[in-house]
C-alpha angles and dihedrals in degrees: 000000000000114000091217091082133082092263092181118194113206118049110191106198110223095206137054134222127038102340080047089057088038094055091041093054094042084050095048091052080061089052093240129152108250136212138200146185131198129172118233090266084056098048088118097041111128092224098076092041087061086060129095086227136005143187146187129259126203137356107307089251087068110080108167107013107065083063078070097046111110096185098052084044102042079051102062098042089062100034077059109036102250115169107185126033123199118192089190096195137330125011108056099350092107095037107122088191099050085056089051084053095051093041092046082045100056094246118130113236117221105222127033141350106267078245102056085051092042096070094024112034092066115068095220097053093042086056090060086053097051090051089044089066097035094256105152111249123184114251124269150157114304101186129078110273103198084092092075087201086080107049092089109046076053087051087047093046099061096030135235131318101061142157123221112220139206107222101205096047150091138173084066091284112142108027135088126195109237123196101179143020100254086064090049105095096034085048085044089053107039085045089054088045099049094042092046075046105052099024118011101260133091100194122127138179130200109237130184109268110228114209115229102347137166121252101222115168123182120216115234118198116170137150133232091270101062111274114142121184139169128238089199125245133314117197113214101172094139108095145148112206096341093310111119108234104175129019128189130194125242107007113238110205110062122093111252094246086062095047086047090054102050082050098063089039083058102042086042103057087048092056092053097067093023099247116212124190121019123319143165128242111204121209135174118214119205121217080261093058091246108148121227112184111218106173161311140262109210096200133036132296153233096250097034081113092071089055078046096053093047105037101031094227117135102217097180093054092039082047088066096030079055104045076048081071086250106155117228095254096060116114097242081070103015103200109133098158141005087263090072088064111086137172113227115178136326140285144190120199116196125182114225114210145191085241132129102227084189095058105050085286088286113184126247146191159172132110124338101235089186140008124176105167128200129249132159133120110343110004128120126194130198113184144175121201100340118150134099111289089029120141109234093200118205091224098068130057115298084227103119095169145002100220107194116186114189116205131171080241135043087232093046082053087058102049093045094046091049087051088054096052087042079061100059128099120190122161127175094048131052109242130196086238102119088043089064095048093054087046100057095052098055119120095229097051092041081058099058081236104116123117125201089270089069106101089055094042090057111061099162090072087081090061101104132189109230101243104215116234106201097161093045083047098048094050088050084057101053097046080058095058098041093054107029100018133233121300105200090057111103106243090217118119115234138018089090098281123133123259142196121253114258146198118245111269135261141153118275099212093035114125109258113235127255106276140181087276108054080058101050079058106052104047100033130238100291091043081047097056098044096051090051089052085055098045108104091195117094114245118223121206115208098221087180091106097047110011107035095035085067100035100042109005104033116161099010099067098095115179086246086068098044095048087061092056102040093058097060094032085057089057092041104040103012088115099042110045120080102208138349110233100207106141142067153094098309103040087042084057096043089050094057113028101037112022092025099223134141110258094198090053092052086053101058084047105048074052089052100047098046107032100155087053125086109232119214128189129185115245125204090220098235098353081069100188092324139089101252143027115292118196114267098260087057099058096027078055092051104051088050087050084048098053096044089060106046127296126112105173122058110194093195122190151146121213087235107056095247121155101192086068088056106048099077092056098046102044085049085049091053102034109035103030142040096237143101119278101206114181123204128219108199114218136215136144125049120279099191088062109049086182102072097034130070084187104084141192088249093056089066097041085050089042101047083048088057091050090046096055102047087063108274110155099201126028115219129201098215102189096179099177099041098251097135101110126200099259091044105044083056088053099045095045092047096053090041101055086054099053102036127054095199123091119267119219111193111212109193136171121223092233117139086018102261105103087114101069095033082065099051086039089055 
């Protein structure tokens, strides 16, 4: 390539989803560095992953507006040395703003001059053009509508019915169809709030409402010097409240004067402002084949893939080769004169959704649990994050993938294009999939012949054949099984026959035995404590509920499970176990954002179910069960909550030793409850070689005394990665039990296999 041009080197894409993937790929077959952002919703969004590099925009709590924030992304294109910036569609493409900064930058905007969408870019102002080159426009309101007295002597002027507009939009955001004059303000209102919304600005215009037309849109591609050619016409007359569902190229139905036609309007309006990249013309055709312009779209667009498919131009890649300064006829884009472009054959583009046609189209989402997607001769798929385990948000567009089918004929399109959705399978989310099918095989759409009031003239395309999901339904069943058991299955031992696993038995209305709680209860804290620091006897602690359900079980230990299990443990083990652990962070997460239980309810009944047994839970000090420090009343709030349902024993601790993050736990637990402060000291090092360790043995001892004097009554050894060894654990306990007169717990993890002697050592 001639050296001569502005050969640029590092693309960042200004999108996400599947244009953001389109531009990224179009950019790496040009062997350019590329770039993308993604907000923290979007983290897993494949489109970054398709960069060479890729950061995040905006505070985690943002999902979707930092995407519209210039100066964050005009940051990060200079803090990393972008040159070119493409906004694909949506979000800033259309921000006339956002292409001054670039250009003010010196970053080279793909797409056109400011001035260019400036005067194109605003529907207001691109109407003014069109009239400028005697180009026909629909009539609208030609005063300044901010002053809301004047909305309707504007209303009155063109006449009803009417359709308030968003002059900075697109998608069909930001306008409202209004048919008299009582409708007028509410349809004003909720038209400025979706397009502040949705673009920024709140500005609308009244436009003349033409009744059934055709949606016809030309394709502009021209260079930096001054070449200007058509791409021919899309027609995009299938639409659902202004969205466009379903596109075909080229229409079938207009006579070619009219197509001619709308292919001077568009090339003349281009001209006009000297348009440079790609760019969409927008026409509506009457029943009697009259024009009327309505706008352009200054970018590219969703359905720019069926012009690709007919014409075999790439626009993405000839929109960078042309902000590159490359001229048309270059051979990198080949186009010398409007005779090079040539229409060979037909296509359909549909958008596939997570969307429920049979209830008003509404979004959902959730996880893909499955996604098998169509190919074969002659379709093409865009897509975004489609693949099983992906997150469909519900911040973000409900569109999953573009599927474009090419045929010789607009009928053989359709039929390929059928057989490709009847491919799909797509399960965890409801899709609009049936709704298309019905769709293309609809004798109106087959015949070229649908205006933009299809949709809601057709209301038996929302009768939709229930597809079966068998693989989705037997592994529904066996999860089933596997959790709940099966209920056909005879529960009688013997014979052969399966059973279901059991507790051991015991009898219901049997007395529990005297346990570690009936006597916490009956001599008080301080008599408790005492009694355990006389008892010559070791106490064992049973950590299966808390400890073990995080570390081995996870996410499969529901409280209906472990309800089974603590009514019998509390029978047969009431009177020998010292404490339950079945609280903390891990197993209160677990509860709530994977089992989706209430914390709080499993607690009152593991109290329920095991009343003669003291129940003990780990607390993150003032971390409480969370991630973070909390303020003092709220953890002060939550102990006391705690106690009252259920816990008598706090093991409190902070990973770093610090016993400022302590005191506020254990002075609630004393002065405000009837349970067991226990305070944790967190090992590591080695105290039997001073020499290794700058933890010594007299930092615990120092430490232990500090715990013990802001009011713990029991000191626990919490060695959470197994590093007490034999010989120091001997050491640490001895010299322990002599400078404290509280009772010591040693918590200890089975790391390197040598717990068992730790324990008799201790």
């Amino acid at each position: 390539m001639s050296e001569k041009h502005n050969r640029y080197k590092k693309l960042l894409v200004a999108n996400r989803g599947e244009i953001a993937i389109r531009v990224l790929r179009a950019a790496s077959e040009l062997k350019l560095r590329t770039v993308a952002i993604y907000t923290y919703e979007d983290r897993y969004s494949l489109h970054r992953y398709k960069a060479d590099e890729s950061y995040q925009i905006g505070p985690d709590s943002e999902p979707l507006k930092p995407y519209l924030d210039v100066d964050e992304i005009i940051s990060i294109a200079k803090k990393h040395d972008v040159d070119a910036i493409h906004p694909g569609y949506g979000f800033l493409s259309e921000n006339v703003d956002f292409v001054r900064r670039c250009e003010e930058e010196g970053i080279i905007f793909v797409g056109p001059t400011s001035k260019a969408m400036g005067r194109l870019g605003d529907k207001v102002q691109a109407k003014l053009i069109a009239n400028e080159v005697d180009v026909p426009t629909i009539q609208d309101s030609q005063l300044d509508l901010s002053d809301k007295k004047l909305i309707l002597e504007e209303a009155r002027r063109i006449g009803f019915p009417i359709v308030v507009k968003a002059a900075a939009g697109g998608g069909g955001r930001g306008m409202r169809i209004v048919r008299s004059e009582e409708h007028l303000v509410d349809a004003y209102e909720e038209a400025r709030g979706e397009a502040r919304t949705a673009f920024g600005d709140e500005t609308v215009f009244l436009e003349k409402f033409i009744e059934n037309p055709k949606h016809i849109e030309v394709q502009l591609l021209g260079d930096t010097q001054g070449n200007l050619v058509h791409l021919y016409e899309r027609d995009c007359s299938v639409q659902r409240r202004f969205q466009k569902v379903v596109e075909m190229a080229p229409n079938i139905t207009l006579r070619q004067d009219t197509k001619d036609k709308l292919y001077e309007y568009a090339l003349r309006i281009g001209k006009h402002v000297d348009y440079s990249c790609a760019g969409t013309v927008e026409f509506l055709v009457d029943p009697e084949e009259n024009i009327y312009f309505i706008e352009v779209n200054p970018r590219i667009q969703v359905e720019h893939t069926i012009t690709e498919e007919i014409t075999g131009i790439d626009l993405v890649r000839s929109q960078i080769l042309i902000s590159m300064g490359y001229p048309l006829s270059h051979p990198t884009i080949f186009i010398h004169s409007q005779e090079d472009v040539q229409i060979r054959g037909h296509a359909v583009q549909c958008r596939l959704t997570t969307e429920d046609p049979q209830n008003d189209f509404r979004p959902d989402y959730g996880t893909l649990i499955a996604y098998r997607s169509a190919s074969g001769f002659g379709i093409r798929l865009d897509a975004g994050s489609a693949f099983p385990g992906s997150s469909i948000s519900p911040f973000f567009d409900s569109m999953l993938v573009k599927v474009t089918a090419r045929g010789r004929t607009h009928k053989g399109a359709c039929e390929r294009l059928f057989r490709a959705l009847a491919e799909f399978r797509i399960r965890g989310v409801k899709t609009n999939i049936g709704f298309l099918m019905n769709l293309l095989e609809e004798k109106t759409f087959l015949e070229g012949t649908a205006t933009v009031n299809y949709i809601s003239e057709h209301p038996e395309l929302l009768k939709i054949a229930r597809r079966r999901d068998r693989g989705t339904k037997l592994l529904r069943y066996l999860a089933e099984v596997i959790i709940n058991g099966n209920p056909d299955v005879k529960k009688e031992v013997g014979n052969g026959k399966f059973t279901t696993p059991k507790v051991p038995a015991y009898d219901i209305n049997g007395k529990l035995p005297y346990g570690s709680k009936d006597r916490l209860n009956d001599l008080g804290v301080d008599g408790f404590v005492d009694w355990l620091k006389q008892e010559p006897r070791i106490h064992f602690t049973d950590t299966t509920f808390r400890d073990a359900h995080q570390s081995l079980l996870a996410t499969r230990m529901r409280t209906y499970d472990m309800l089974k299990v603590a009514e019998s443990y509390a029978h047969h083990h009431g009177g020998d176990i010292f404490s339950m652990e079945v609280w903390g962070g891990a197993t209160f997460d677990v509860a709530m954002r994977f089992l989706h239980e209430d914390p709080w309810s499993r607690l009152k009944f593991l109290r329920e179910s095991m009343p003669n047994m003291l129940l003990q839970m780990l607390l993150r000090g003032s971390n409480g069960v969370g991630y973070k420090a909390y303020p003092d009343n709220l953890i002060e709030s939550f102990v006391e909550r705690a106690w009252t349902n259920g816990i008598d024993i706090f093991r409190i601790f902070d990973s770093l030793n610090w016993v400022e993050n302590l005191k506020t736990s254990i002075k609630v637990v004393r002065e405000r409850t009837e349970a067991i402060a226990e305070a944790c000291i967190c090992y590591t090092g080695d105290v039997s070689d001073p020499t290794k360790s700058k933890y010594d043995l007299q930092y615990y001892l120092d430490l232990a005394k500090n715990l013990e004097d802001q009011g713990a009554h029991i000191l626990a050894i919490k060695d959470m990665a197994g590093l007490l060894k034999p010989r120091a654990a001997e050491m640490l306990i001895k010299e322990l039990k002599q400078a404290l007169d509280i009772p010591i717990h040693l918590h200890t993890h089975d790391t390197a296999s040598i717990q068992p002697a730790t324990y008799l050592k201790a």
